[in-house]
Every structure is written in C-alpha cells, then in structure tokens.
Tab-separated table of C-alpha atoms in Angstrom:
chain	number	residue	atom	x	y	z
A	244	MET	CA	-4.161	-4.242	7.850
A	245	LYS	CA	-0.799	-4.219	5.826
A	246	GLN	CA	1.354	-1.137	6.015
A	247	ILE	CA	3.051	-0.095	2.833
A	248	TYR	CA	5.695	2.555	2.088
A	249	LEU	CA	6.187	4.022	-1.309
A	250	LEU	CA	9.482	5.717	-2.191
A	251	GLY	CA	10.303	7.409	-5.423
A	252	ASP	CA	10.638	10.619	-7.507
A	253	SER	CA	7.817	12.854	-8.982
A	254	ILE	CA	6.373	9.734	-10.785
A	255	ARG	CA	5.883	8.184	-7.337
A	256	MET	CA	4.362	11.431	-6.273
A	257	GLY	CA	2.036	11.222	-9.036
A	258	TYR	CA	0.633	7.719	-8.300
A	259	CYS	CA	0.804	7.528	-4.440
A	260	GLU	CA	-2.655	9.158	-3.660
A	261	PRO	CA	-4.494	6.937	-6.211
A	262	VAL	CA	-2.713	3.919	-4.838
A	263	ARG	CA	-3.667	4.857	-1.397
A	264	GLU	CA	-7.338	4.918	-2.316
A	265	LEU	CA	-7.038	1.759	-4.418
A	266	LEU	CA	-5.656	-0.152	-1.330
A	267	ALA	CA	-8.119	1.375	1.126
A	268	GLY	CA	-9.406	-1.550	3.293
A	269	TYR	CA	-6.588	-3.733	2.372
A	270	ALA	CA	-3.556	-1.753	3.483
A	271	GLU	CA	-2.379	1.698	4.833
A	272	VAL	CA	-0.088	3.586	2.295
A	273	HIS	CA	2.750	5.793	3.476
A	274	PHE	CA	5.247	8.007	1.643
A	275	PRO	CA	7.501	10.932	1.975
A	276	GLN	CA	5.826	14.284	1.106
A	277	GLU	CA	8.875	15.313	-0.950
A	278	ASN	CA	10.417	14.147	-4.183
A	279	CYS	CA	12.870	11.489	-3.259
A	280	ARG	CA	14.784	12.562	-6.399
A	281	PHE	CA	17.922	10.492	-7.204
A	282	SER	CA	19.492	7.229	-5.638
A	283	LEU	CA	22.139	9.127	-3.542
A	284	ASN	CA	19.380	11.460	-2.223
A	285	THR	CA	17.330	8.388	-1.208
A	286	LEU	CA	20.251	6.816	0.415
A	287	CYS	CA	21.016	10.027	2.397
A	288	PHE	CA	17.386	10.917	3.547
A	289	LEU	CA	15.726	7.416	3.878
A	290	HIS	CA	16.013	7.305	7.575
A	291	THR	CA	14.782	10.823	7.926
A	292	TRP	CA	11.546	10.131	5.769
A	293	ALA	CA	10.904	7.088	7.940
A	294	GLU	CA	11.133	8.938	11.092
A	295	GLN	CA	8.538	11.461	9.832
A	296	MET	CA	5.819	8.809	9.102
A	297	GLN	CA	2.700	9.133	11.364
A	298	ASP	CA	0.745	6.321	13.018
A	299	VAL	CA	3.251	3.637	12.397
A	300	LEU	CA	6.745	2.931	13.332
A	301	PRO	CA	9.362	1.856	10.492
A	302	GLU	CA	9.331	-1.668	12.045
A	303	GLY	CA	5.608	-1.957	11.360
A	304	ILE	CA	6.235	-1.521	7.605
A	305	ASP	CA	5.351	-4.793	5.737
A	306	LEU	CA	6.437	-3.800	2.145
A	307	VAL	CA	8.655	-0.915	0.742
A	308	HIS	CA	7.776	-0.262	-2.992
A	309	TRP	CA	10.802	1.775	-4.280
A	310	ASN	CA	12.233	3.312	-7.476
A	311	SER	CA	15.305	5.499	-7.970
A	312	GLY	CA	16.348	6.216	-11.816
A	313	LEU	CA	14.868	9.094	-13.759
A	314	TRP	CA	16.980	11.605	-11.973
A	315	ASP	CA	19.980	9.322	-12.004
A	316	VAL	CA	20.182	9.351	-15.810
A	317	CYS	CA	19.713	13.080	-15.906
A	318	HIS	CA	22.339	15.041	-17.862
A	319	PHE	CA	21.963	18.543	-16.353
A	320	GLU	CA	22.890	21.869	-18.489
A	321	GLY	CA	24.486	19.785	-21.170
A	322	ASP	CA	26.733	17.667	-18.836
A	323	PRO	CA	28.038	14.628	-21.040
A	324	LEU	CA	27.717	12.456	-17.804
A	325	PRO	CA	24.599	11.522	-16.233
A	326	LEU	CA	23.979	12.788	-12.648
A	327	VAL	CA	24.850	9.327	-11.250
A	328	PRO	CA	27.089	7.247	-13.417
A	329	PRO	CA	26.136	3.563	-14.005
A	330	ASP	CA	28.768	2.030	-11.746
A	331	VAL	CA	27.919	4.612	-8.893
A	332	TYR	CA	24.008	3.790	-9.458
A	333	GLU	CA	24.756	0.049	-8.964
A	334	VAL	CA	26.621	0.482	-5.778
A	335	THR	CA	24.058	3.071	-4.408
A	336	LEU	CA	21.129	0.590	-5.027
A	337	ARG	CA	22.905	-1.925	-3.183
A	338	ARG	CA	23.396	0.321	-0.357
A	339	ILE	CA	19.749	1.591	-0.309
A	340	VAL	CA	18.813	-2.121	-0.215
A	341	GLN	CA	20.806	-2.485	3.008
A	342	ARG	CA	19.594	0.747	4.319
A	343	ILE	CA	15.991	-0.227	3.840
A	344	ARG	CA	16.513	-3.553	5.443
A	345	THR	CA	18.061	-1.619	8.525
A	346	VAL	CA	15.323	0.918	8.599
A	347	PHE	CA	12.426	-1.286	7.907
A	348	PRO	CA	13.498	-4.459	9.064
A	349	ASN	CA	10.347	-6.392	8.781
A	350	ALA	CA	9.521	-5.114	5.147
A	351	LYS	CA	9.480	-7.047	1.990
A	352	ILE	CA	11.077	-4.886	-0.871
A	353	LEU	CA	9.828	-4.506	-4.310
A	354	PHE	CA	11.938	-2.313	-6.837
A	355	ALA	CA	9.916	-0.632	-9.633
A	356	LEU	CA	11.797	-0.160	-12.939
A	357	THR	CA	12.071	3.288	-14.121
A	358	THR	CA	9.309	4.611	-16.451
A	359	CYS	CA	10.037	5.151	-20.116
A	360	ILE	CA	10.031	8.516	-21.768
A	361	ASP	CA	8.073	9.697	-24.794
A	362	ALA	CA	10.656	11.170	-27.091
A	363	SER	CA	7.912	12.254	-29.578
A	364	MET	CA	6.809	14.931	-27.200
A	365	THR	CA	8.329	18.475	-26.859
A	366	LYS	CA	11.100	18.410	-24.256
A	367	PHE	CA	11.054	21.303	-21.582
A	368	GLN	CA	14.950	21.572	-21.055
A	369	ARG	CA	17.670	23.506	-22.888
A	370	GLY	CA	20.248	21.849	-25.067
A	371	VAL	CA	20.641	18.125	-25.381
A	372	PRO	CA	17.915	15.860	-23.938
A	373	MET	CA	18.183	15.550	-20.275
A	374	ARG	CA	17.543	11.772	-20.452
A	375	THR	CA	17.521	9.082	-23.257
A	376	GLN	CA	15.492	5.828	-23.312
A	377	ALA	CA	18.738	3.908	-23.991
A	378	GLU	CA	20.088	4.990	-20.498
A	379	ILE	CA	16.920	4.301	-18.806
A	380	ASP	CA	16.901	0.739	-20.420
A	381	GLU	CA	20.604	0.397	-19.307
A	382	TYR	CA	19.860	1.525	-15.624
A	383	ASN	CA	16.908	-0.857	-15.556
A	384	ARG	CA	19.154	-3.669	-16.523
A	385	ILE	CA	21.487	-2.693	-13.736
A	386	ALA	CA	18.641	-2.608	-11.389
A	387	CYS	CA	17.400	-5.932	-12.545
A	388	ARG	CA	20.821	-7.538	-11.788
A	389	VAL	CA	21.000	-5.913	-8.472
A	390	MET	CA	17.684	-6.964	-7.284
A	391	GLU	CA	17.980	-10.488	-8.495
A	392	GLU	CA	21.326	-10.990	-6.701
A	393	GLU	CA	19.683	-9.299	-3.486
A	394	GLY	CA	16.528	-11.455	-3.708
A	395	ILE	CA	14.234	-8.702	-4.263
A	396	GLY	CA	11.156	-8.756	-6.392
A	397	ILE	CA	10.714	-6.499	-9.398
A	398	ASP	CA	7.819	-4.328	-10.532
A	399	ARG	CA	7.782	-3.764	-14.293
A	400	LEU	CA	6.551	-0.354	-14.059
A	401	ASP	CA	8.557	0.596	-17.044
A	402	GLU	CA	6.213	-1.735	-19.183
A	403	ALA	CA	3.148	-0.387	-17.671
A	404	SER	CA	4.240	3.056	-18.557
A	405	ARG	CA	4.791	2.080	-21.925
A	406	LEU	CA	0.956	1.374	-22.590
A	407	ILE	CA	0.109	5.028	-21.643
A	408	PRO	CA	-0.553	7.027	-24.799
A	409	SER	CA	1.013	10.387	-25.388
A	410	SER	CA	-2.562	12.163	-24.782
A	411	ASP	CA	-2.186	10.905	-21.052
A	412	ARG	CA	1.207	12.291	-20.618
A	413	ALA	CA	1.829	15.902	-19.223
A	414	ASP	CA	5.161	16.137	-21.066
A	415	TRP	CA	7.945	13.658	-22.273
A	416	VAL	CA	8.687	12.381	-18.694
A	417	HIS	CA	5.590	13.063	-16.517
A	418	PHE	CA	1.852	11.937	-16.888
A	419	THR	CA	-1.497	13.612	-16.666
A	420	GLU	CA	-3.854	12.651	-13.815
A	421	THR	CA	-5.292	9.897	-15.905
A	422	GLY	CA	-1.888	8.654	-16.748
A	423	TYR	CA	-0.999	8.504	-12.979
A	424	LYS	CA	-4.221	6.690	-12.319
A	425	MET	CA	-3.252	4.127	-14.847
A	426	LEU	CA	0.177	3.743	-13.164
A	427	ALA	CA	-1.560	3.491	-9.796
A	428	ARG	CA	-3.750	0.611	-10.868
A	429	HIS	CA	-0.615	-1.364	-11.851
A	430	VAL	CA	1.098	-0.594	-8.606
A	431	ALA	CA	-1.791	-1.365	-6.466
A	432	ARG	CA	-2.156	-4.698	-8.398
A	433	VAL	CA	1.653	-5.619	-7.725
A	434	ILE	CA	1.371	-4.752	-4.264
A	435	ARG	CA	-1.665	-6.739	-3.687
A	436	GLY	CA	-0.066	-9.758	-5.272
A	437	ALA	CA	2.933	-9.457	-3.319
A	438	MET	CA	1.127	-9.122	0.091
A	439	ASP	CA	-1.691	-11.571	-0.832
A	440	ILE	CA	-4.290	-9.025	-0.098
C-alpha cells in the first residue's frame, strides 16, 4: 500500500478527506490536522507535522503532494505588499523542497499550483482585495520555474479549480463540499498517475 502525504492550506483541508476515500485500497493518505497556511509556515513546521503522523514513519512516505500560495499572495489590512513577496516566495519554495527531501527521504514530490479565485463573488475582507488572480498567476509561474529546475512534477490544480462553477464555491476563495469533491477527484487522479496505482 502506497503512503501519501498531503500538505497545504484550507483548500487542502477541504479535499484531503475525499482524496483519502477515493484512494482507499490503493494508498493510505496522511496530512496535518492544521492549516499549513503560507510557505514560511510550512518551512518552519514541516518536520513537526511529520513527527505527528501515526502508523507510518516519514521515511515510509512514497509521495508528498504539496501547495503553498494562497496565503503568500495575501494583502492583510490593506498592506500594499503580499505577505510573502515574490522573491522570498521563490527562495522559500526551494528551501521547502530541500526540507521535504530531508524529512521524507524516499518520497516523490508533486507541487499543486494555487487555485484560482472567483472575483465575481462577494469578498469577505475589508478594504482592497486580499488576493488578485494576477498575483496568483505570477506566483504559479514562479512555482513552475522552481519545480522544473528541481525536477519536481506539477499538478495543475489551478486549471481544475477554474472548471468549478460559482455555485460550488463557498466564497471567492473557498469551495463548497461539492467543489472540494471535484478538486479531490482531480488530486486523486494525479496521485494515482504519479504512483501508477
């Protein structure tokens, strides 16, 4: 039985249980119980989350499916700069790659590109939008470049998210249960392809 580890923010938290169900009988799916938030947070706590796994050691993980991005592009309380500026994001992604390779030494890595927003929906924050699609696209381009240079596969989760209608979104960033199940089917299919299961 393959051992899969999912890393990511609230989007990952929305699809992790359905992915586990979809891969039952093919793989065991593990993930942190908390929101991994932004890239620097993932870098800081990755080893802690790995130590909290039950029933499998980090060395036993076959694949890490990972995303950082939606928090990184956030503009909190009208801050003109994103939480993690593009140059810092790039450096941090490279550091996370090395951290994953250290913590999960036998794992293949897949990076899921950040899901798109739906700007037509009501936004829930004060002031200027916390995120823009243009910035998400920029950060996804950075991630693609880093992963290509690091020899890591890309999951086009961004493209899958574009296919989800507004009726299956909880707000302009998040999804309903139905929307998360759509993402889960995509993620499970990508993982099965990567693991040949």
